[in-house]
Coordinates of C-alpha atoms in Angstrom, one line a residue:
M1 CA 0.0 0.0 0.0
R2 CA 2.8 2.3 1.0
A3 CA 4.7 1.4 -2.2
H4 CA 1.7 2.1 -4.4
F5 CA 1.3 5.5 -2.7
S6 CA 4.9 6.5 -3.3
I7 CA 4.7 5.5 -7.0
S8 CA 1.5 7.7 -7.5
E9 CA 3.2 10.5 -5.7
Q10 CA 6.2 10.4 -8.0
L11 CA 4.0 10.3 -11.1
S12 CA 2.1 13.3 -9.9
K13 CA 5.3 15.2 -9.3
R14 CA 6.6 14.4 -12.8
V15 CA 3.3 15.6 -14.4
V16 CA 3.4 18.9 -12.4
R17 CA 7.1 19.3 -13.3
G18 CA 6.3 18.6 -17.0
R19 CA 3.6 21.2 -17.1
R20 CA 5.9 23.7 -15.4
D21 CA 8.7 23.0 -17.9
F22 CA 6.2 23.3 -20.8
R23 CA 5.0 26.7 -19.5
T24 CA 8.6 27.8 -19.0
D25 CA 9.6 26.7 -22.5
R26 CA 6.6 28.3 -24.0
A27 CA 7.2 31.6 -22.2
S28 CA 10.9 31.5 -23.2
G29 CA 9.9 30.9 -26.8
L30 CA 7.5 33.8 -26.8
L31 CA 10.2 36.0 -25.1
V32 CA 12.8 35.0 -27.7
A33 CA 10.3 35.6 -30.6
L34 CA 9.4 39.0 -29.1
C35 CA 13.1 39.9 -28.7
L36 CA 13.8 38.8 -32.3
L37 CA 10.9 40.9 -33.5
L38 CA 12.2 43.9 -31.6
L39 CA 15.6 43.4 -33.0
L40 CA 14.2 43.2 -36.5
G41 CA 12.3 46.4 -36.1
S42 CA 15.1 48.4 -34.4
T43 CA 18.1 47.5 -36.4
G44 CA 17.4 49.2 -39.8
C45 CA 15.2 46.6 -41.6
Q46 CA 13.3 49.4 -43.3
S47 CA 12.6 47.4 -46.5
V48 CA 10.4 45.1 -44.3
L49 CA 8.7 47.6 -42.0
S50 CA 8.8 50.7 -44.2
P51 CA 8.8 49.6 -47.9
I52 CA 9.3 52.1 -50.7
S53 CA 7.2 51.8 -53.8
G54 CA 8.4 52.9 -57.2
I55 CA 8.0 52.5 -61.0
P56 CA 10.0 49.6 -62.3
A57 CA 12.9 50.9 -64.5
H58 CA 11.9 48.8 -67.5
R59 CA 8.3 50.2 -67.4
L60 CA 9.3 53.9 -67.0
P61 CA 7.4 56.2 -69.4
P62 CA 9.7 57.8 -72.0
Q63 CA 9.1 61.4 -70.8
F64 CA 10.8 60.5 -67.5
L65 CA 14.0 59.1 -69.1
A66 CA 17.2 61.0 -69.1
Q67 CA 18.3 62.2 -72.5
P68 CA 21.3 60.2 -73.8
K69 CA 24.6 62.1 -74.6
N70 CA 26.9 59.4 -75.8
N71 CA 25.9 59.7 -79.5
L72 CA 25.9 63.5 -79.8
I73 CA 27.9 64.6 -82.8
P74 CA 29.7 67.9 -83.0
I75 CA 28.5 70.2 -85.7
D76 CA 30.7 71.2 -88.6
V77 CA 32.5 74.3 -87.4
A78 CA 32.4 75.7 -90.9
R79 CA 28.6 76.3 -90.3
L80 CA 29.7 79.0 -87.9
R81 CA 31.5 81.0 -90.6
Q82 CA 30.0 83.1 -93.3
E83 CA 30.8 82.6 -96.9
P84 CA 32.6 85.7 -98.2
P85 CA 31.9 87.1 -101.7
R86 CA 34.3 86.7 -104.5
E87 CA 35.0 90.5 -104.5
Y88 CA 34.8 92.9 -101.6
L89 CA 31.4 94.8 -101.5
L90 CA 31.5 98.3 -100.0
D91 CA 29.3 99.5 -97.2
T92 CA 29.1 102.0 -94.4
S93 CA 32.4 102.8 -92.6
D94 CA 34.7 101.5 -95.3
I95 CA 37.5 103.9 -95.9
L96 CA 38.5 104.3 -99.6
G97 CA 41.6 105.7 -101.1
I98 CA 40.6 108.0 -104.0
Y99 CA 42.8 109.9 -106.3
I100 CA 41.2 112.1 -109.0
E101 CA 43.9 114.1 -110.8
G102 CA 43.0 117.7 -110.8
V103 CA 40.2 117.3 -108.3
L104 CA 41.6 115.2 -105.4
G105 CA 45.3 115.6 -106.0
E106 CA 47.5 118.0 -108.1
I107 CA 48.3 117.3 -111.7
D108 CA 51.5 115.3 -112.1
A109 CA 51.7 115.0 -108.3
M110 CA 52.3 111.7 -106.5
P111 CA 49.2 110.4 -104.8
P112 CA 49.3 109.6 -101.1
F113 CA 50.5 106.1 -100.3
H114 CA 49.1 103.9 -97.4
M115 CA 50.6 100.7 -96.0
P116 CA 48.2 98.3 -94.3
T117 CA 48.4 97.4 -90.6
A118 CA 50.0 94.2 -89.5
E119 CA 46.6 92.6 -88.8
S120 CA 45.2 93.5 -92.2
N121 CA 45.3 91.4 -95.3
L122 CA 44.8 94.3 -97.6
P123 CA 47.3 95.4 -100.2
P124 CA 48.9 98.9 -100.1
A125 CA 46.5 101.7 -101.1
I126 CA 46.9 105.1 -102.7
G127 CA 44.7 108.1 -102.7
Y128 CA 43.1 110.4 -100.2
P129 CA 41.0 108.7 -97.5
V130 CA 37.2 109.1 -98.0
P131 CA 34.8 107.1 -95.7
V132 CA 31.5 105.7 -96.8
R133 CA 28.7 107.5 -95.1
E134 CA 25.9 105.9 -93.0
D135 CA 23.5 106.2 -96.0
G136 CA 26.0 104.3 -98.2
T137 CA 27.1 107.3 -100.2
L138 CA 30.5 108.7 -101.0
P139 CA 31.0 112.5 -100.7
L140 CA 33.2 113.9 -103.5
P141 CA 33.9 117.5 -104.6
L142 CA 32.0 119.1 -107.5
V143 CA 29.5 116.2 -107.9
A144 CA 26.5 114.9 -106.0
P145 CA 27.1 112.1 -103.4
I146 CA 27.7 108.8 -105.1
R147 CA 25.9 105.7 -103.9
V148 CA 28.5 103.0 -103.5
R149 CA 26.8 100.5 -101.1
G150 CA 27.0 97.0 -102.5
L151 CA 29.5 97.9 -105.2
T152 CA 33.0 96.6 -105.9
L153 CA 36.0 98.8 -106.2
T154 CA 36.0 98.5 -110.0
Q155 CA 32.4 99.5 -110.1
V156 CA 32.9 102.5 -107.9
E157 CA 35.8 103.7 -110.1
N158 CA 33.5 103.5 -113.2
V159 CA 30.7 105.3 -111.4
I160 CA 33.1 108.1 -110.3
R161 CA 34.5 108.4 -113.9
K162 CA 30.9 108.7 -115.3
A163 CA 30.0 111.4 -112.6
Y164 CA 33.0 113.5 -113.6
T165 CA 33.0 113.1 -117.4
V166 CA 29.3 112.5 -118.3
D167 CA 27.0 113.7 -115.5
Q168 CA 29.2 116.7 -114.7
V169 CA 31.8 117.6 -117.4
V170 CA 34.6 118.3 -115.0
L171 CA 37.2 116.1 -116.6
A172 CA 37.7 115.4 -120.3
E173 CA 37.3 111.9 -121.5
G174 CA 40.6 110.1 -122.0
K175 CA 42.4 112.5 -119.7
D176 CA 40.8 111.3 -116.4
R177 CA 43.2 109.7 -114.1
I178 CA 41.1 108.1 -111.3
F179 CA 42.2 105.5 -108.8
V180 CA 40.0 103.8 -106.2
T181 CA 41.6 101.5 -103.5
L182 CA 40.5 100.2 -100.1
I183 CA 42.5 101.7 -97.2
K184 CA 40.6 100.2 -94.3
E185 CA 37.8 97.6 -94.1
R186 CA 34.7 98.4 -92.0
E187 CA 34.7 96.7 -88.6
Y188 CA 32.0 95.4 -86.3
A189 CA 32.3 95.8 -82.5
V190 CA 31.1 92.7 -80.8
V191 CA 31.2 91.7 -77.1
V192 CA 32.1 88.1 -76.3
M193 CA 31.3 86.9 -72.8
R194 CA 32.7 83.5 -71.8
R195 CA 32.4 81.4 -68.6
D196 CA 34.3 78.3 -69.7
G197 CA 37.6 78.6 -67.8
E198 CA 38.7 76.3 -65.0
E199 CA 37.7 78.8 -62.4
Q200 CA 34.3 79.5 -64.0
S201 CA 34.9 83.2 -63.9
L202 CA 33.2 85.5 -66.4
S203 CA 35.5 87.1 -69.0
N204 CA 34.4 90.0 -71.2
Q205 CA 36.1 91.0 -74.3
L206 CA 35.3 93.6 -77.0
V207 CA 36.3 92.3 -80.4
A208 CA 36.5 94.3 -83.6
L209 CA 35.8 92.0 -86.5
P210 CA 36.5 93.1 -90.1
A211 CA 33.8 92.7 -92.8
Y212 CA 33.1 89.2 -93.9
K213 CA 34.9 87.9 -90.8
N214 CA 32.1 89.2 -88.5
D215 CA 30.8 85.7 -87.6
V216 CA 30.6 83.4 -84.7
L217 CA 33.6 81.3 -85.7
H218 CA 36.0 84.3 -85.9
A219 CA 34.6 85.8 -82.7
L220 CA 35.4 82.6 -80.9
A221 CA 38.8 82.3 -82.5
E222 CA 39.7 85.8 -81.3
T223 CA 38.7 85.0 -77.7
G224 CA 40.1 81.5 -77.0
G225 CA 38.6 79.1 -79.5
L226 CA 35.6 76.8 -79.2
P227 CA 34.0 76.3 -75.7
G228 CA 35.8 73.8 -73.5
L229 CA 34.6 71.1 -71.2
N230 CA 33.5 73.6 -68.5
A231 CA 31.0 75.3 -70.9
K232 CA 27.6 74.3 -72.2
N233 CA 27.4 72.8 -75.7
E234 CA 25.8 75.9 -77.2
V235 CA 26.6 79.5 -78.1
K236 CA 24.0 82.2 -77.6
I237 CA 23.8 85.3 -79.7
F238 CA 22.0 88.4 -78.5
K239 CA 21.1 90.5 -81.5
G240 CA 21.5 94.1 -80.4
R241 CA 19.2 95.6 -83.1
L242 CA 16.4 93.2 -82.0
M243 CA 16.7 93.6 -78.3
D244 CA 13.8 95.4 -76.6
G245 CA 13.9 94.9 -72.8
R246 CA 10.6 96.7 -72.2
K247 CA 8.7 94.7 -74.8
R248 CA 10.1 91.5 -73.4
D249 CA 9.2 92.4 -69.8
A250 CA 5.7 93.2 -70.9
Y251 CA 5.4 89.8 -72.7
V252 CA 6.7 87.9 -69.6
R253 CA 4.2 89.6 -67.3
Q254 CA 1.4 88.8 -69.7
F255 CA 2.5 85.2 -70.0
Y256 CA 2.4 84.6 -66.3
S257 CA -0.6 86.8 -65.6
S258 CA -3.2 84.0 -66.2
P259 CA -2.6 80.7 -64.4
P260 CA -3.0 77.3 -66.2
S261 CA -6.6 76.3 -66.8
D262 CA -6.0 72.9 -65.1
P263 CA -4.8 73.4 -61.5
C264 CA -2.9 70.0 -61.8
L265 CA -0.7 71.4 -64.5
C266 CA 2.2 73.9 -64.2
Y267 CA 3.2 76.8 -66.4
P268 CA 4.6 75.8 -69.8
P269 CA 8.2 76.8 -70.6
L270 CA 8.6 80.5 -71.4
P271 CA 9.1 80.9 -75.2
D272 CA 12.6 82.0 -76.3
D273 CA 13.2 85.7 -76.9
P274 CA 13.4 86.1 -80.7
A275 CA 16.4 88.4 -80.2
I276 CA 18.4 85.5 -78.7
I277 CA 19.7 82.8 -81.0
S278 CA 20.9 79.5 -79.6
I279 CA 23.4 77.6 -81.7
P280 CA 24.0 74.0 -80.5
L281 CA 27.5 72.7 -80.9
R282 CA 26.5 69.0 -80.6
L283 CA 23.4 67.3 -82.0
P284 CA 21.9 63.7 -81.9
P285 CA 22.6 61.6 -85.0
G286 CA 20.4 62.4 -87.9
E287 CA 19.5 65.9 -86.6
V288 CA 20.7 68.9 -88.6
P289 CA 21.2 72.5 -87.3
T290 CA 18.1 74.7 -87.6
F291 CA 19.8 78.1 -87.5
N292 CA 20.1 80.1 -90.7
P293 CA 23.3 81.4 -92.3
Q294 CA 22.3 84.9 -91.4
D295 CA 22.0 84.0 -87.7
I296 CA 25.8 83.5 -87.3
I297 CA 26.6 86.9 -88.9
L298 CA 27.4 89.5 -86.2
E299 CA 26.8 93.2 -86.2
S300 CA 27.9 96.0 -84.0
G301 CA 26.1 95.8 -80.6
D302 CA 25.7 92.0 -80.7
V303 CA 26.7 89.9 -77.7
V304 CA 28.1 86.4 -78.0
L305 CA 27.6 84.4 -74.8
I306 CA 29.2 81.1 -73.8
E307 CA 27.6 80.0 -70.6
G308 CA 29.4 78.0 -68.0
R309 CA 28.2 74.5 -67.5
E310 CA 26.0 74.3 -64.4
R311 CA 27.3 72.0 -61.7
E312 CA 25.4 68.9 -62.6
V313 CA 25.5 66.4 -59.7
F314 CA 23.5 63.5 -58.4
Y315 CA 23.1 62.5 -54.8
T316 CA 23.4 59.2 -52.9
G317 CA 21.9 57.8 -49.7
G318 CA 20.9 54.7 -47.9
M319 CA 23.5 51.9 -48.1
L320 CA 25.6 54.0 -50.5
G321 CA 26.1 56.6 -47.8
G322 CA 25.3 60.3 -48.2
G323 CA 27.2 62.1 -50.9
E324 CA 27.2 64.5 -53.9
H325 CA 28.9 63.4 -57.1
P326 CA 29.5 65.2 -60.4
L327 CA 28.0 64.0 -63.7
P328 CA 30.1 63.8 -66.9
R329 CA 29.2 66.4 -69.6
D330 CA 29.6 64.5 -72.8
Y331 CA 28.9 60.8 -72.0
D332 CA 26.1 58.9 -70.3
L333 CA 26.2 57.5 -66.8
D334 CA 23.8 54.7 -65.9
V335 CA 23.0 53.2 -62.5
I336 CA 25.8 50.6 -62.8
G337 CA 28.4 53.2 -63.6
A338 CA 27.1 55.5 -60.8
M339 CA 27.3 52.6 -58.3
S340 CA 30.9 52.0 -59.4
M341 CA 31.7 55.7 -59.2
V342 CA 30.5 56.1 -55.6
G343 CA 32.0 52.8 -54.4
G344 CA 28.9 50.6 -54.5
Q345 CA 31.0 47.6 -55.3
A346 CA 32.4 47.7 -51.8
L347 CA 29.1 46.5 -50.6
S348 CA 29.4 43.3 -52.6
L349 CA 33.0 42.7 -51.4
S350 CA 32.0 43.2 -47.8
G351 CA 28.7 41.5 -47.9
G352 CA 26.8 44.7 -47.5
G353 CA 28.6 45.9 -44.4
G354 CA 31.7 47.8 -45.1
R355 CA 30.6 51.1 -46.5
G356 CA 27.6 51.8 -44.5
G357 CA 29.3 51.4 -41.1
G358 CA 32.1 53.6 -42.1
R359 CA 29.7 56.5 -43.1
G360 CA 27.3 56.5 -40.3
G361 CA 25.4 53.3 -41.1
G362 CA 25.8 52.1 -37.5
G363 CA 28.6 49.6 -37.4
G364 CA 27.9 46.8 -35.0
F365 CA 28.2 43.3 -36.1
G366 CA 26.8 43.8 -39.6
G367 CA 28.0 47.3 -40.1
G368 CA 26.0 48.4 -43.1
G369 CA 22.5 48.7 -41.7
G370 CA 23.5 49.4 -38.2
G371 CA 23.5 47.3 -35.1
F372 CA 23.3 43.5 -35.5
G373 CA 20.6 43.4 -38.1
G374 CA 19.9 46.1 -40.7
G375 CA 20.6 43.6 -43.4
G376 CA 24.2 43.6 -42.3
G377 CA 23.9 40.9 -39.7
A378 CA 25.5 38.4 -42.0
G379 CA 28.2 40.8 -43.3
M380 CA 31.0 38.9 -41.7
V381 CA 29.8 35.5 -43.0
G382 CA 29.1 36.4 -46.6
G383 CA 25.6 37.8 -46.4
V384 CA 23.6 38.9 -49.5
A385 CA 24.5 42.4 -50.8
P386 CA 21.8 45.0 -51.2
G387 CA 20.0 44.6 -54.5
Q388 CA 17.3 47.3 -54.6
L389 CA 18.1 50.8 -55.8
Y390 CA 15.6 53.7 -55.9
I391 CA 16.1 56.8 -58.1
I392 CA 14.2 59.8 -56.8
R393 CA 13.8 62.1 -59.8
K394 CA 12.3 65.5 -60.0
T395 CA 9.7 66.3 -62.6
P396 CA 9.3 69.6 -64.5
C397 CA 6.4 70.7 -62.4
G398 CA 8.2 70.5 -59.1
D399 CA 7.0 67.0 -58.3
Q400 CA 9.0 63.8 -58.1
I401 CA 8.8 60.2 -59.2
T402 CA 10.5 57.1 -57.7
I403 CA 12.1 54.6 -60.1
A404 CA 12.7 51.1 -58.7
V405 CA 15.9 49.4 -60.1
D406 CA 16.5 45.7 -59.5
M407 CA 20.3 45.5 -59.6
V408 CA 20.4 41.9 -60.6
R409 CA 18.0 42.6 -63.5
A410 CA 19.9 45.8 -64.4
L411 CA 23.1 43.7 -64.8
R412 CA 21.3 41.4 -67.2
N413 CA 19.0 43.8 -69.1
P414 CA 20.1 47.3 -70.4
R415 CA 16.5 48.4 -70.4
S416 CA 16.4 48.0 -66.7
R417 CA 19.5 50.3 -66.4
P418 CA 18.3 53.9 -66.6
L419 CA 20.6 56.8 -67.2
I420 CA 21.3 59.2 -64.3
Q421 CA 20.4 62.8 -64.8
A422 CA 21.3 65.9 -62.8
G423 CA 19.5 66.2 -59.5
D424 CA 18.8 62.4 -59.1
M425 CA 18.9 60.9 -55.6
L426 CA 20.2 57.3 -55.6
W427 CA 19.0 55.3 -52.6
L428 CA 20.3 51.8 -52.1
Q429 CA 18.8 49.3 -49.7
Y430 CA 18.1 45.6 -49.2
K431 CA 15.0 43.8 -50.6
P432 CA 12.8 42.3 -47.9
S433 CA 14.0 38.8 -48.8
E434 CA 17.6 40.0 -48.4
E435 CA 16.9 41.6 -45.1
I436 CA 15.2 38.5 -43.7
L437 CA 18.0 36.2 -45.1
N438 CA 20.8 38.3 -43.7
F439 CA 19.0 38.7 -40.4
S440 CA 18.5 34.9 -40.2
L441 CA 22.1 34.2 -41.0
G442 CA 23.3 36.7 -38.5
T443 CA 21.0 35.3 -35.8
F444 CA 22.1 31.8 -36.5
F445 CA 25.8 32.5 -36.5
T446 CA 25.4 34.6 -33.3
Y447 CA 22.9 32.6 -31.2
G448 CA 22.7 29.3 -33.0
I449 CA 26.4 28.5 -32.7
S450 CA 26.4 29.7 -29.1
E451 CA 23.6 27.3 -28.3
V452 CA 25.4 24.4 -30.1
L453 CA 28.6 25.1 -28.3
G454 CA 26.8 25.6 -25.0
G455 CA 24.9 22.3 -25.4
R456 CA 28.1 20.4 -25.9
R457 CA 29.3 21.6 -22.6

C-alpha cells in the first residue's frame, strides 16, 4: 500500500514538473520571438517595415527618361563661318583711297601712299581717304554724293568716272586719271562673354571683327577658341538691333498673368526671346542644325555668350552613404556606372557591411545597416549584398517620381539600367527577402552556434 502511494506521488510530481517546464519553455519561446521581432524592427530593416514603392525601371514612361549624350555629334564648325563674296562689297564705314587728278590731287603729283596694318590682309593703297557714309554714299567734290553700297572697287571707279565726265563735265574723257583703292575695311564691334575657364569666372572682351569675318567662328577664334569642357554645348547670340527689354518684360508679365486652366498642370516653358539665337554645338545623330546662315553673322552691338556648365550632380543615400557626385558632360552614366563611381562595389565585397558602417550606417556586427541586423547581420559571413536601388527624380512641375531598379535585373538587361540625370537621388537598400535572409544568417551565427557550443558543454 505504501509502495503504491509512493509511485503515485512520483508520477504526480513528474506531471506537475512537465507542465511547469512546458510553461517555462513556451514563455521562453515567446520571449525569444518578441526579442527577435524587436531586433528586426530596431536594427534598420526598413525594407520590411517601411517599404518604398516605385515604378520599375523597365516600365518607366519615355518622358521621364534622361536624354542620352553618348551619341551626340559635334556640328561642322564651318557652319559658324559666313561665306565671303568673290569681291569685296562696300558698305558703311569702309575707308576708300581715292585719287582724281586735278580734283583730289594735283596734276603730275604723286598720290598719297598707305601701308596696311600688321593685322590686315589688304594690299597697299593710294589716294586720299574718304569714308563711306551711313547712307552708303561717297562724298566727293564738284559732284553729288555717289551711292556705293554693295558695289565693288572697280564698279565704284567706273561710277566716279561717269560722274566727272558725263554727269558733270569736270574732266575730259581720256584725260581722267582716277584710282580707287581700299585703305581700311569696315569693322563690327562685338562683345564676347565667356564662362568656360577652369575657375568658371566670367570674362568679357570687346572684339573688332572686319567685314566678312564678322561671324561666330571668328569671334570665338579671337577670344580663346571653341568652348571647353566647362562650358555648355551651345553658343547664344544676343542681337542688339532686335533687343527690346521693355517689350520682353511686358510679354513675360502677360505670359504669367493667367494661371493654367488645369490646376494640376504647371506653367509651360517660357518661349525664347526672338532676339536671342541659340546655336547647339553637338546634336543627336540624324538631326541637322536649324539656324540660318544669317544667324551667325554678327553686327555692332551684338553679344556672344558662352555660358558655363552648371554644376550637374547626383546624390546618394541609404547603403551608398550620403554624398554628392558630379555628372560627366559628354557621355552617359547609368546606374551601374554610378554605383561603381561612388563605391557601391564595396558593398558586394564586404557582404553589405563595409561602406555603411564607415559612413554613419551604424557599425555593430553587420556594419552596413547598423547594429546587429539592418541587413548587415551576415556581413562577416558572406551575407547577401543590397540589390534594390531607388532613383528619386524631379519632374518639370516640381513633383518627383521614384524609379525602382532591381540591380540583378539591371546587370542582365540594359532596359532596366536607366541613365542618371542631374538632381537624381540614388537610394540603395536591401530587398525584404535579403533583409530576412541576412538577419536569419546573423541570428544563426550569433545565437545558434552559441547554443550548439553551450549544449556540448
